[in-house]
Tab-separated table of C-alpha atoms and ligand atoms in Angstrom:
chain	number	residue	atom	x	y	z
A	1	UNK	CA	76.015	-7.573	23.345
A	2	UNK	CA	78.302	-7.084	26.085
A	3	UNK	CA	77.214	-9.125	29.778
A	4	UNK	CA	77.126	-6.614	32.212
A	5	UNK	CA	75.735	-3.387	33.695
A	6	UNK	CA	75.479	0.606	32.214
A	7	UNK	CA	74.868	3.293	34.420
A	8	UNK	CA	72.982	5.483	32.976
A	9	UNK	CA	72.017	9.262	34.538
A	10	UNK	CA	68.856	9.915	33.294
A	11	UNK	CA	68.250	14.149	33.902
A	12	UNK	CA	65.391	16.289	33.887
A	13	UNK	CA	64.592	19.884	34.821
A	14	UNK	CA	61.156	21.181	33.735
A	15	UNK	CA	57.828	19.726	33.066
A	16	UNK	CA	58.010	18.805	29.084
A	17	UNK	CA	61.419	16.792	29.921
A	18	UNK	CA	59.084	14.449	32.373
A	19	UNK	CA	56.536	12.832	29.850
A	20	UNK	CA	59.542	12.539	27.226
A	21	UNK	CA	61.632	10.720	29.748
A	22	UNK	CA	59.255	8.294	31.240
A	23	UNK	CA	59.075	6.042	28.465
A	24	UNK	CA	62.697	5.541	28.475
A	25	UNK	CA	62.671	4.878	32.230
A	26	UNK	CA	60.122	2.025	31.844
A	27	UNK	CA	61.449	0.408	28.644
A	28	UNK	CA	65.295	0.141	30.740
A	29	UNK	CA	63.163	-1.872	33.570
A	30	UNK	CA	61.242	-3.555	30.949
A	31	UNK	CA	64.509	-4.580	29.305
A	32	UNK	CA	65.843	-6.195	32.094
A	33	UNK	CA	63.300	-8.427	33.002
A	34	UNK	CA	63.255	-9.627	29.656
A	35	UNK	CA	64.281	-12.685	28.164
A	36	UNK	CA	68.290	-12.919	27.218
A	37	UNK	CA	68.709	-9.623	28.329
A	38	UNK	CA	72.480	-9.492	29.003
A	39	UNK	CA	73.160	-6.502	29.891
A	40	UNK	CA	71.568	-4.847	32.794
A	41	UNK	CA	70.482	-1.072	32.744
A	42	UNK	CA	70.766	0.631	36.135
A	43	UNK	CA	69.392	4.052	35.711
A	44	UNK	CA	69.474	7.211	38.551
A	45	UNK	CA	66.992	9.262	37.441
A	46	UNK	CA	68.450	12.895	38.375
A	47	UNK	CA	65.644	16.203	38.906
A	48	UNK	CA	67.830	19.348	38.583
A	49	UNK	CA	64.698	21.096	40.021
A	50	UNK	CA	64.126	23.732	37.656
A	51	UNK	CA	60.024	23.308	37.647
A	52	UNK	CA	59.514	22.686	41.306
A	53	UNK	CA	55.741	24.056	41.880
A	54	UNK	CA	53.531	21.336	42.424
A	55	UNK	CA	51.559	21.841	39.373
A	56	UNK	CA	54.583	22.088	37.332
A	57	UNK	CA	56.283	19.176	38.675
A	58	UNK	CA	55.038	16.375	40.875
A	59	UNK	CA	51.157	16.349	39.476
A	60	UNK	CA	52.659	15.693	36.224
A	61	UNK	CA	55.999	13.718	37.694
A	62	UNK	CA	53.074	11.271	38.975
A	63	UNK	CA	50.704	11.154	35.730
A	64	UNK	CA	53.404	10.222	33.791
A	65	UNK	CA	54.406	7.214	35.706
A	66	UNK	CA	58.057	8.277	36.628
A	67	UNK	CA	59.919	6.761	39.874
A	68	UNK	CA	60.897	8.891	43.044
A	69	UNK	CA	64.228	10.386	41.430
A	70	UNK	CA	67.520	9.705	43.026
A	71	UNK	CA	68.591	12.954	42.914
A	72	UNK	CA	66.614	16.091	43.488
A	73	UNK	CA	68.925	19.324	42.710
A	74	UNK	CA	66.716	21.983	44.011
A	75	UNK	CA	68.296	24.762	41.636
A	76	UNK	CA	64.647	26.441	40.909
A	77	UNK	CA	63.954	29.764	39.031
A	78	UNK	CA	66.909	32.195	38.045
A	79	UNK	CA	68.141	33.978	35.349
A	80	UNK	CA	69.216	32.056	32.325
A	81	UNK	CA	72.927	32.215	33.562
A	82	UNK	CA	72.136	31.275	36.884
A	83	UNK	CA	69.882	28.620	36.608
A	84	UNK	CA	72.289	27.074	34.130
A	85	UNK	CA	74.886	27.684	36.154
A	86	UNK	CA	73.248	26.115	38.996
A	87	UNK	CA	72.289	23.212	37.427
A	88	UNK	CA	76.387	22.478	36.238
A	89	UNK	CA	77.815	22.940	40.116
A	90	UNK	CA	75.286	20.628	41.186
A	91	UNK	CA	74.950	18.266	38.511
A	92	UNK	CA	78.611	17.929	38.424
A	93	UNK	CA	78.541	16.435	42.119
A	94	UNK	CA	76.033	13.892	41.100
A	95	UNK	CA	78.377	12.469	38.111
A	96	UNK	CA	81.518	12.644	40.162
A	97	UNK	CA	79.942	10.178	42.621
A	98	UNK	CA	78.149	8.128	40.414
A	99	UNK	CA	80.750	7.998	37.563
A	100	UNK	CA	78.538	6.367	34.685
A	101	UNK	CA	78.473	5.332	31.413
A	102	UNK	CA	76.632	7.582	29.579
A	103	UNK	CA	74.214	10.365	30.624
A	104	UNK	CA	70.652	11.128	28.644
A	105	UNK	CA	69.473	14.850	28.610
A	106	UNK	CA	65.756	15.546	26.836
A	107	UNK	CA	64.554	18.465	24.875
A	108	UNK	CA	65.694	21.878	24.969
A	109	UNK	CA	65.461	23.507	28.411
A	110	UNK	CA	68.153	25.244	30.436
A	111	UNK	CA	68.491	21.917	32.540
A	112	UNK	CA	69.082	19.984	29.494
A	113	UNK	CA	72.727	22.100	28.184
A	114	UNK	CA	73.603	22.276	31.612
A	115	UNK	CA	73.612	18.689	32.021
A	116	UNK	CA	75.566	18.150	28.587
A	117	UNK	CA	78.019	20.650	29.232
A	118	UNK	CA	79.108	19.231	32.632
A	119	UNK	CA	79.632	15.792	30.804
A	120	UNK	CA	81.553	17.259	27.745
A	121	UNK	CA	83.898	18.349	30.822
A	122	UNK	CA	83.690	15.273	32.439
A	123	UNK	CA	84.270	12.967	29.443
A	124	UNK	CA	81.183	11.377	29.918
A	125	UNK	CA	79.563	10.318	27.019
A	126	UNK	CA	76.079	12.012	26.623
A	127	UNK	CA	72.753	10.875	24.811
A	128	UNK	CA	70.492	13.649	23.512
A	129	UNK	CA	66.620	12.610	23.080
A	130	UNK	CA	64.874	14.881	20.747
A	131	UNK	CA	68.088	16.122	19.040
A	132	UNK	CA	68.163	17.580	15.562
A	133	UNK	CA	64.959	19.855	16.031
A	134	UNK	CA	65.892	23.636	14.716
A	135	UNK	CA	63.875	26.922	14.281
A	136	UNK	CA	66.582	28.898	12.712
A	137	UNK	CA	65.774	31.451	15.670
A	138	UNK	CA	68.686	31.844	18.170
A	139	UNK	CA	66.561	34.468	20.190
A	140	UNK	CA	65.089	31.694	21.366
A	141	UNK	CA	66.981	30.420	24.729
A	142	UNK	CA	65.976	26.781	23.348
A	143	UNK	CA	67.034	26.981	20.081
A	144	UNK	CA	70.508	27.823	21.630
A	145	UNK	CA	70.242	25.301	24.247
A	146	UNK	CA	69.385	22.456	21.299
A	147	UNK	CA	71.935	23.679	19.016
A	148	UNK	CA	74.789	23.186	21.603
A	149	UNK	CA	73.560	20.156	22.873
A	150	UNK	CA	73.359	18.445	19.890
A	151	UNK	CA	77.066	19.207	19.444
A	152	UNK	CA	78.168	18.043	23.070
A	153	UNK	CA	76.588	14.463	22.482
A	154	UNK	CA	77.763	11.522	21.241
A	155	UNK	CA	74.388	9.700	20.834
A	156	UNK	CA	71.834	11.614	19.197
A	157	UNK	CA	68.101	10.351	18.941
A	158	UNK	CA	65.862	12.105	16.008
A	159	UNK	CA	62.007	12.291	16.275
A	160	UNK	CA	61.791	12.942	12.035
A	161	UNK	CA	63.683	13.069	9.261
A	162	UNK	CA	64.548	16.379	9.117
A	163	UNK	CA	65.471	16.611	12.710
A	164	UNK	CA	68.512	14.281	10.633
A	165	UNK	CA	68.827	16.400	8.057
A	166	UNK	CA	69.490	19.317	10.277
A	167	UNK	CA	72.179	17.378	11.899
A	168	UNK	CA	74.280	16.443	9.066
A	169	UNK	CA	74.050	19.981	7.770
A	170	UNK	CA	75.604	21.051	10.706
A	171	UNK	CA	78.527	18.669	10.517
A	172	UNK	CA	77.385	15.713	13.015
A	173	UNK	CA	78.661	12.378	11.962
A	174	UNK	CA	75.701	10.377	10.387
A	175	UNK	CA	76.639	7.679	12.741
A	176	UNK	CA	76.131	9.175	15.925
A	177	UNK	CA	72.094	9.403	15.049
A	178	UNK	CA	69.641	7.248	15.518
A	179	UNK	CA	66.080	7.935	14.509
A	180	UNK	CA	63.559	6.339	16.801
A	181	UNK	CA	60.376	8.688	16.788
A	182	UNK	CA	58.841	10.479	19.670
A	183	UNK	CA	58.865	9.252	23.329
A	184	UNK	CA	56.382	12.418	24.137
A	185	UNK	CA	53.955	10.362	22.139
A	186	UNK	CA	54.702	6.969	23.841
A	187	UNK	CA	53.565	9.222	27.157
A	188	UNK	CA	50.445	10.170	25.524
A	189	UNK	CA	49.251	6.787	24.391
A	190	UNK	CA	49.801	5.657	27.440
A	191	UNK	CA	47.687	8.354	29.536
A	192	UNK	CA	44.695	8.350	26.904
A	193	UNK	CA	42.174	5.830	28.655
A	194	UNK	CA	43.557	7.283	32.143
A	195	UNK	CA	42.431	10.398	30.048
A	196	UNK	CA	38.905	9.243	29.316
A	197	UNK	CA	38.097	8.773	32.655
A	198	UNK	CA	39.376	12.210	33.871
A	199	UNK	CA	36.478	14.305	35.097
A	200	UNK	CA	38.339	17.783	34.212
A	201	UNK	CA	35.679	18.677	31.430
A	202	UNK	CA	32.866	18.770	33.919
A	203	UNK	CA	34.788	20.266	36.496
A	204	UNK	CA	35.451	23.292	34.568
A	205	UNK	CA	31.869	23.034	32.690
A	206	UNK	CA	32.797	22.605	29.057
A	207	UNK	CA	31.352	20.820	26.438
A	208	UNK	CA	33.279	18.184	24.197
A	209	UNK	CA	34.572	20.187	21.131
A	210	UNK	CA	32.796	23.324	22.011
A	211	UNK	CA	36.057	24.978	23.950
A	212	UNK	CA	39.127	26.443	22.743
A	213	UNK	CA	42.317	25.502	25.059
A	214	UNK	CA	44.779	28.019	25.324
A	215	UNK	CA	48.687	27.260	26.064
A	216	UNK	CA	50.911	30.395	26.274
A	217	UNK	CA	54.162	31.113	27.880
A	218	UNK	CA	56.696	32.173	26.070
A	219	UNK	CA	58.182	35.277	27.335
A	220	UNK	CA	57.978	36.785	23.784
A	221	UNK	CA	53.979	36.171	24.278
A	222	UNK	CA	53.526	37.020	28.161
A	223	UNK	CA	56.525	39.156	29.498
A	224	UNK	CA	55.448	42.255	28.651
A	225	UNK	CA	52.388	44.092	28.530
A	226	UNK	CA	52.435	44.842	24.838
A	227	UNK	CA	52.367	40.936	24.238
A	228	UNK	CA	49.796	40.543	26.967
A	229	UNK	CA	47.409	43.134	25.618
A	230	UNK	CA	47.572	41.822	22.177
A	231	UNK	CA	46.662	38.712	23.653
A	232	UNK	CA	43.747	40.033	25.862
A	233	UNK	CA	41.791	41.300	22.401
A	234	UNK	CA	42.632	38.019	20.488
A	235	UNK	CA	41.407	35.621	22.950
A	236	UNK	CA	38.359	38.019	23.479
A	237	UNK	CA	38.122	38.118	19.980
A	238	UNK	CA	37.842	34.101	20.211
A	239	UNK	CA	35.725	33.531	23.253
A	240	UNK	CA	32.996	35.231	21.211
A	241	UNK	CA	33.003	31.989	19.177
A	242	UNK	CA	33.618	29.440	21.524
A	243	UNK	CA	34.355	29.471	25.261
A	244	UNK	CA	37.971	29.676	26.197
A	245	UNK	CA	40.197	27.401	28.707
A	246	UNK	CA	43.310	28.619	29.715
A	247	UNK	CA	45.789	26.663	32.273
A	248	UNK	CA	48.262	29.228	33.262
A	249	UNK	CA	52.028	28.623	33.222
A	250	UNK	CA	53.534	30.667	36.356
A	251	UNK	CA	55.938	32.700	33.902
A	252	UNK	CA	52.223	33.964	32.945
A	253	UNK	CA	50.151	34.262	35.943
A	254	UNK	CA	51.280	37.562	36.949
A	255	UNK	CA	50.043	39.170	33.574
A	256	UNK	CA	47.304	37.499	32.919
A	257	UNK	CA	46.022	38.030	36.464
A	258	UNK	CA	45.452	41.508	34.968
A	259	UNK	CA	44.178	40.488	31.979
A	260	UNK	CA	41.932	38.567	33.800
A	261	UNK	CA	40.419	41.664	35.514
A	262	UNK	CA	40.032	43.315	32.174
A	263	UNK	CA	37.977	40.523	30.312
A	264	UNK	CA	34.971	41.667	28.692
A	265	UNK	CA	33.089	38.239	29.601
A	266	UNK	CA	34.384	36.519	32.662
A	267	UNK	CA	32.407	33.522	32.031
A	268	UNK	CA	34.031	32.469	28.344
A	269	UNK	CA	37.243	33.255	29.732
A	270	UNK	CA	38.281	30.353	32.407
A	271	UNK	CA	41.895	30.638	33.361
A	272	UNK	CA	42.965	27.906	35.682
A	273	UNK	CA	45.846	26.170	37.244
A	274	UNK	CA	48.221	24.466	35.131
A	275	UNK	CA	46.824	21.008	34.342
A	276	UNK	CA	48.063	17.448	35.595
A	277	UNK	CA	49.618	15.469	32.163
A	278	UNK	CA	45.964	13.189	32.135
A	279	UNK	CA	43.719	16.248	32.903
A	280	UNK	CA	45.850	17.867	29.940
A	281	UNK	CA	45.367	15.249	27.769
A	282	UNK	CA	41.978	15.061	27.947
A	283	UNK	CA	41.331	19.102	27.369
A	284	UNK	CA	43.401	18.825	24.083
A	285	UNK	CA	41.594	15.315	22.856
A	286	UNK	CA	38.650	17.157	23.842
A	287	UNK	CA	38.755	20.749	22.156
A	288	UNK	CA	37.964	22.103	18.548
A	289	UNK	CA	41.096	24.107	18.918
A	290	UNK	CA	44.137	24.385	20.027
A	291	UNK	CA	46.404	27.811	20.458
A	292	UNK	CA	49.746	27.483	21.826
A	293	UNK	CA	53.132	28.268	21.615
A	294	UNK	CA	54.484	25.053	23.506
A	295	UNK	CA	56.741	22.896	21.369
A	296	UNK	CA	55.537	19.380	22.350
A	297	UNK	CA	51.622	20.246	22.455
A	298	UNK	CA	52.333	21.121	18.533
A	299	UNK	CA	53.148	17.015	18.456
A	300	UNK	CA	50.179	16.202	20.790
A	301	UNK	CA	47.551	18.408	19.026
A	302	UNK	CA	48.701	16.325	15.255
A	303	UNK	CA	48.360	12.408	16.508
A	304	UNK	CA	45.113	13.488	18.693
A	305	UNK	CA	43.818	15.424	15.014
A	306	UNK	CA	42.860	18.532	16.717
A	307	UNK	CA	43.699	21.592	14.948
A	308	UNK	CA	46.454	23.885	16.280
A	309	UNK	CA	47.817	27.437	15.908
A	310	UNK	CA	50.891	27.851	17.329
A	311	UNK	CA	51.686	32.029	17.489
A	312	UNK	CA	55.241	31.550	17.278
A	313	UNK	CA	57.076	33.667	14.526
A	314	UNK	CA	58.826	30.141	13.477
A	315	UNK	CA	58.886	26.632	14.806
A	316	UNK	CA	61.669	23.684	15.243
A	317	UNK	CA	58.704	21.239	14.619
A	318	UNK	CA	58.198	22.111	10.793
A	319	UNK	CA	57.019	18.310	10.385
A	320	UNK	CA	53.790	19.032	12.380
A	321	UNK	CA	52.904	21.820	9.395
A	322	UNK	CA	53.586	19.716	6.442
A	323	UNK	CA	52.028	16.071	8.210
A	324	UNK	CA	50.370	17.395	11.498
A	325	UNK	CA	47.329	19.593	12.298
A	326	UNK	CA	49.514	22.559	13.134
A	327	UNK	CA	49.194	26.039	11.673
A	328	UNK	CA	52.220	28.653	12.556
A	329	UNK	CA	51.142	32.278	12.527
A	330	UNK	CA	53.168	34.972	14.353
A	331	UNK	CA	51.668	36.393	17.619
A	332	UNK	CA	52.634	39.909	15.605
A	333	UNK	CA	49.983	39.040	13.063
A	334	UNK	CA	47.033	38.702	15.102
A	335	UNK	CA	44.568	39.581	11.908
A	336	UNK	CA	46.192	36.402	10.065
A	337	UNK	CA	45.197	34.429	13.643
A	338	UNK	CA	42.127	35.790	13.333
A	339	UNK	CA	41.367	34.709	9.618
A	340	UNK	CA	43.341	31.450	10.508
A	341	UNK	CA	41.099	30.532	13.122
A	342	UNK	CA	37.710	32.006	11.055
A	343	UNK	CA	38.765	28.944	8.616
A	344	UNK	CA	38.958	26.409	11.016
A	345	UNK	CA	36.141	27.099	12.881
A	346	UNK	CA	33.985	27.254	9.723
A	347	UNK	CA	35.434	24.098	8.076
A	348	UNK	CA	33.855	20.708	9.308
A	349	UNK	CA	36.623	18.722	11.088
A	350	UNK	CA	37.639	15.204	10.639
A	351	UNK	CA	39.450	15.184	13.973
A	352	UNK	CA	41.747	12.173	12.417
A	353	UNK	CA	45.030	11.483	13.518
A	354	UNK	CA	48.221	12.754	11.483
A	355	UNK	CA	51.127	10.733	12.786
A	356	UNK	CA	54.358	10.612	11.494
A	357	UNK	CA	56.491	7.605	10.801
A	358	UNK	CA	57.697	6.140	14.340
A	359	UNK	CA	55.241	8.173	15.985
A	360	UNK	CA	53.846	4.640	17.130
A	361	UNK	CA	53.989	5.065	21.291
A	362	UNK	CA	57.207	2.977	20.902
A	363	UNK	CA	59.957	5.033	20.679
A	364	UNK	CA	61.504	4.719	24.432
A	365	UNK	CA	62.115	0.671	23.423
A	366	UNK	CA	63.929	2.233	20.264
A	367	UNK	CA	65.633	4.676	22.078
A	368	UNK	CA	66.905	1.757	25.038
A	369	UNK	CA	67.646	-0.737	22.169
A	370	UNK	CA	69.643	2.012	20.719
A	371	UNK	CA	71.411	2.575	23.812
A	372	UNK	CA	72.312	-1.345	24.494
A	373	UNK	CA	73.574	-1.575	20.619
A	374	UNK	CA	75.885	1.660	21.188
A	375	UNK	CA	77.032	-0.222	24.612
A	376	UNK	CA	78.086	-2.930	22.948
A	377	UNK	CA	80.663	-1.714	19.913
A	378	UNK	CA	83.900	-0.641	19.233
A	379	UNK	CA	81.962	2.925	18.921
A	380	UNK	CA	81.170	3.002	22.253
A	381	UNK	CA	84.600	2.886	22.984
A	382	UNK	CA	85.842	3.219	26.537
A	383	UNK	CA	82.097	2.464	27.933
A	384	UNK	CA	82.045	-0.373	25.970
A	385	UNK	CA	84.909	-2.047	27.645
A	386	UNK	CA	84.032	-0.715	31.290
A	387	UNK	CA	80.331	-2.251	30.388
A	388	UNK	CA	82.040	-5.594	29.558
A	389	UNK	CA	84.074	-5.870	32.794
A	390	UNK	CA	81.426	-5.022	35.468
A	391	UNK	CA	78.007	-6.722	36.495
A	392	UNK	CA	77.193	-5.049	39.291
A	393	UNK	CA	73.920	-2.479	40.919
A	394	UNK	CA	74.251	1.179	40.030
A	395	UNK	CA	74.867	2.228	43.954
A	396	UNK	CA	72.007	4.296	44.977
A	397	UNK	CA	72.429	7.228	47.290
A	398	UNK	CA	69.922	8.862	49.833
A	399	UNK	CA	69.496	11.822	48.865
A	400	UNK	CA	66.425	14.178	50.104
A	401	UNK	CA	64.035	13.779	46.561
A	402	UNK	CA	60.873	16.147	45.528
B	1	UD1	C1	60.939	26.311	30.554
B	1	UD1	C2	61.715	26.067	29.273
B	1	UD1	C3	60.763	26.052	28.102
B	1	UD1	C4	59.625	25.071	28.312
B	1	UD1	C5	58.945	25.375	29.632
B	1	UD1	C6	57.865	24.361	29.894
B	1	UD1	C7	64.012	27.000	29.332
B	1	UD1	C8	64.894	28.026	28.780
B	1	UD1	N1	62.680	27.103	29.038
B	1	UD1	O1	60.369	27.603	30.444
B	1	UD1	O2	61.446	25.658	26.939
B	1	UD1	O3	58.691	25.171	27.252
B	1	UD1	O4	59.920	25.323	30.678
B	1	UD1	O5	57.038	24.749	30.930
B	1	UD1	O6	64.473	26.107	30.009
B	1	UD1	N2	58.125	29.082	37.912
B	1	UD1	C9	57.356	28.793	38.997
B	1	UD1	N3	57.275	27.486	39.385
B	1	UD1	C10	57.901	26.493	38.733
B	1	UD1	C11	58.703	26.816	37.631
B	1	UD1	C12	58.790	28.100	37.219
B	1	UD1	O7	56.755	29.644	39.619
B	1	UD1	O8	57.771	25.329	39.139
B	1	UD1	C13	58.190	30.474	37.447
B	1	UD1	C14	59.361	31.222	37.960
B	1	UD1	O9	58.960	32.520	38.231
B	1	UD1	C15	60.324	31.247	36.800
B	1	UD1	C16	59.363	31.223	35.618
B	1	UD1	O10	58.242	30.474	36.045
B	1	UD1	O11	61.165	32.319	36.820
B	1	UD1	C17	59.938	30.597	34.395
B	1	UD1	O12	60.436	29.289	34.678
B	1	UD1	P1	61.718	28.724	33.896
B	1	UD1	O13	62.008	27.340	34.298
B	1	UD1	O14	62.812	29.706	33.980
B	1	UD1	O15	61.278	28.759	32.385
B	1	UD1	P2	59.886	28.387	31.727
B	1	UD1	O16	59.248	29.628	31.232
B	1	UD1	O17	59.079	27.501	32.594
């Protein structure tokens, strides 16, 4: 390995990209108090701002054990365009002054392209956590938003083995990826005892594995009131059986403010503010069923073994069907929900774990031993020779943060 130092931009935009990123951050400090380390990471953790609420951001910023950023971009809400395009004027600042040697994006949010893009311009090399993931749908902003990411970097870290597959398909070289499991998992292993001790169960008055928790904001589910009154006779439908907790994404607080109103039984019906990462933890550890349409909760919901239905008409996370707990049904076939969730409430459940391979609360280590190994070749190319000839601190600028 090359003696010396790699800057590396570390960026993040909305909520998920936090608890997939905080792993990494800790393993690069870890690393460099180890023993024989000779190479030194110095990271500058970048926020573009695009969840800047305090219940989207900072409560789960802190939960997750993540630094005061460097950087905070303040783009906020927008259209797609414009909060992309936000994100790529004032990203592109950031890596003009800092000038590093390779940038890591997470996930699939607008935040994460927008960062990509600005290095493909750049000709800074890029690192994409999570890459590989497809659900064939390219209505879906994030399926577009993976699809060109994957193709901007140069470093691409798979949770599964199809997220490889996928990859190769598409024409990557096989020897840009590097499988290292699932740094959202690391995060949750790491809050779960925080998690046990987190009083949100008897703050809200629910009973281990007598609650439903409900996760839904896709705009395909919330944005209009077709989707939001389909929604108000399913989860009625369901809060006959058990009572139902619903944290409330912002994209959905408008609607379901109405819904709210409309509810045949307030009382089996709690919607509340979005959770804090532990709090979160603990309602999904905690419930006899998950519904969602969140990507990483699909993950969460297999390694805690709590069954899920995810009311998505596909998903780029087929590995949690065939290993996990996860059961896709389309929020367009609310009778199949219905029968779907009949089943599972009737069967007796095991609530055991279903983890794939490298699902193991390690994969940030991977993912930074990955990084140091790509540093350190011929493959790495121009890095790899600007790495070799420098030992020095990342320079850190004041800049106003959260
Ligand atoms: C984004 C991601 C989605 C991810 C989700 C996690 C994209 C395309 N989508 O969706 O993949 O699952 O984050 O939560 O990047 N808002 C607030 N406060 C905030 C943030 C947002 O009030 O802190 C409101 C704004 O009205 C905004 C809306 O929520 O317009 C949607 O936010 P946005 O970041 O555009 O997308 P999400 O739906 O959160």
């Amino acid at each position: 390995m090359s003696a010396g130092s790699l800057r590396v931009i570390v960026v993040v935009g909305a909520r998920p990209n936090f608890v997939k990123v905080a792993p990494i951050v800790r393993a690069m400090a870890a690393w460099n108090v180890s023993d024989g380390a000779r190479l030194r990471f110095c990271p500058v953790l970048v926020h573009t701002g695009q969840h800047y609420d305090p219940a989207m951001s900072s409560l789960v910023w802190d939960d997750v054990g993540l630094p005061e950023p460097d950087y905070f971009l303040g783009v906020g809400s927008g259209s797609h365009a414009e909060q992309t395009a936000a994100v790529m004027v004032e990203f592109e600042k950031v890596l003009r002054e800092e000038q590093p040697h390779l940038v890591v994006v997470v996930g699939d949010v607008n935040s994460t392209l927008a960062a990509a893009l600005v290095c493909a311009m750049e000709g800074v090399p890029v690192a994409h956590v999570e890459a590989g993931l497809r659900s064939g749908d390219r209505t879906m902003p994030e399926e577009v938003n993976r699809l060109l990411t994957d193709h901007l970097s140069d470093l691409l870290f798979t949770t599964c083995p199809d997220g490889d597959a996928n990859l190769v398909a598409e024409g990557i070289p096989q020897d840009r990826l590097r499988r290292v499991g699932n740094t959202m998992i690391d995060s949750l292993e790491r809050c779960r005892d925080a998690a046990l001790r987190s009083p949100i169960l008897d703050d809200l008055g629910l009973a281990p594995r007598r609650y439903c928790l409900v996760t839904l904001h896709r705009p395909a589910n919330v944005d209009d009131d077709v989707g939001l009154d389909r929604l108000e006779g399913f989860l009625g439908w369901v809060s006959a059986s058990l009572p139902v907790v619903y944290p409330v994404h912002p994209r959905a607080r408008v609607g379901l403010g109405r819904l709210a109103t409309k509810r045949a039984d307030p009382l089996r019906l709690l919607l509340v503010d979005p959770a804090g990462y532990v709090d979160f933890v603990r309602l999904m550890s905690m419930a006899r069923l998950v519904l969602t349409d969140s990507g990483g909760v699909q993950e969460e919901t297999s390694v805690l073994g709590v069954p899920c239905v995810t009311l998505r008409s596909s998903t780029e996370r087929p590995v949690t069907i065939a290993e996990g707990t996860n059961h896709l049904v389309s929020a367009d076939d609310l009778d199949l929900a219905r029968r779907v969730v009949r089943e599972i409430l009737d069967e007796k459940p095991d609530y055991a774990s279903r983890r794939p391979a490298l699902w193991d609360g390690h994969a940030g280590v991977r993912v930074v031993e990955a990084i140091a190994e790509w540093a350190s070749t011929a493959g790495a190319g121009k890095t790899a020779a600007v790495v070799a000839g420098e030992d020095q601190e990342a320079k850190k600028h004041a800049r106003p943060v959260r």
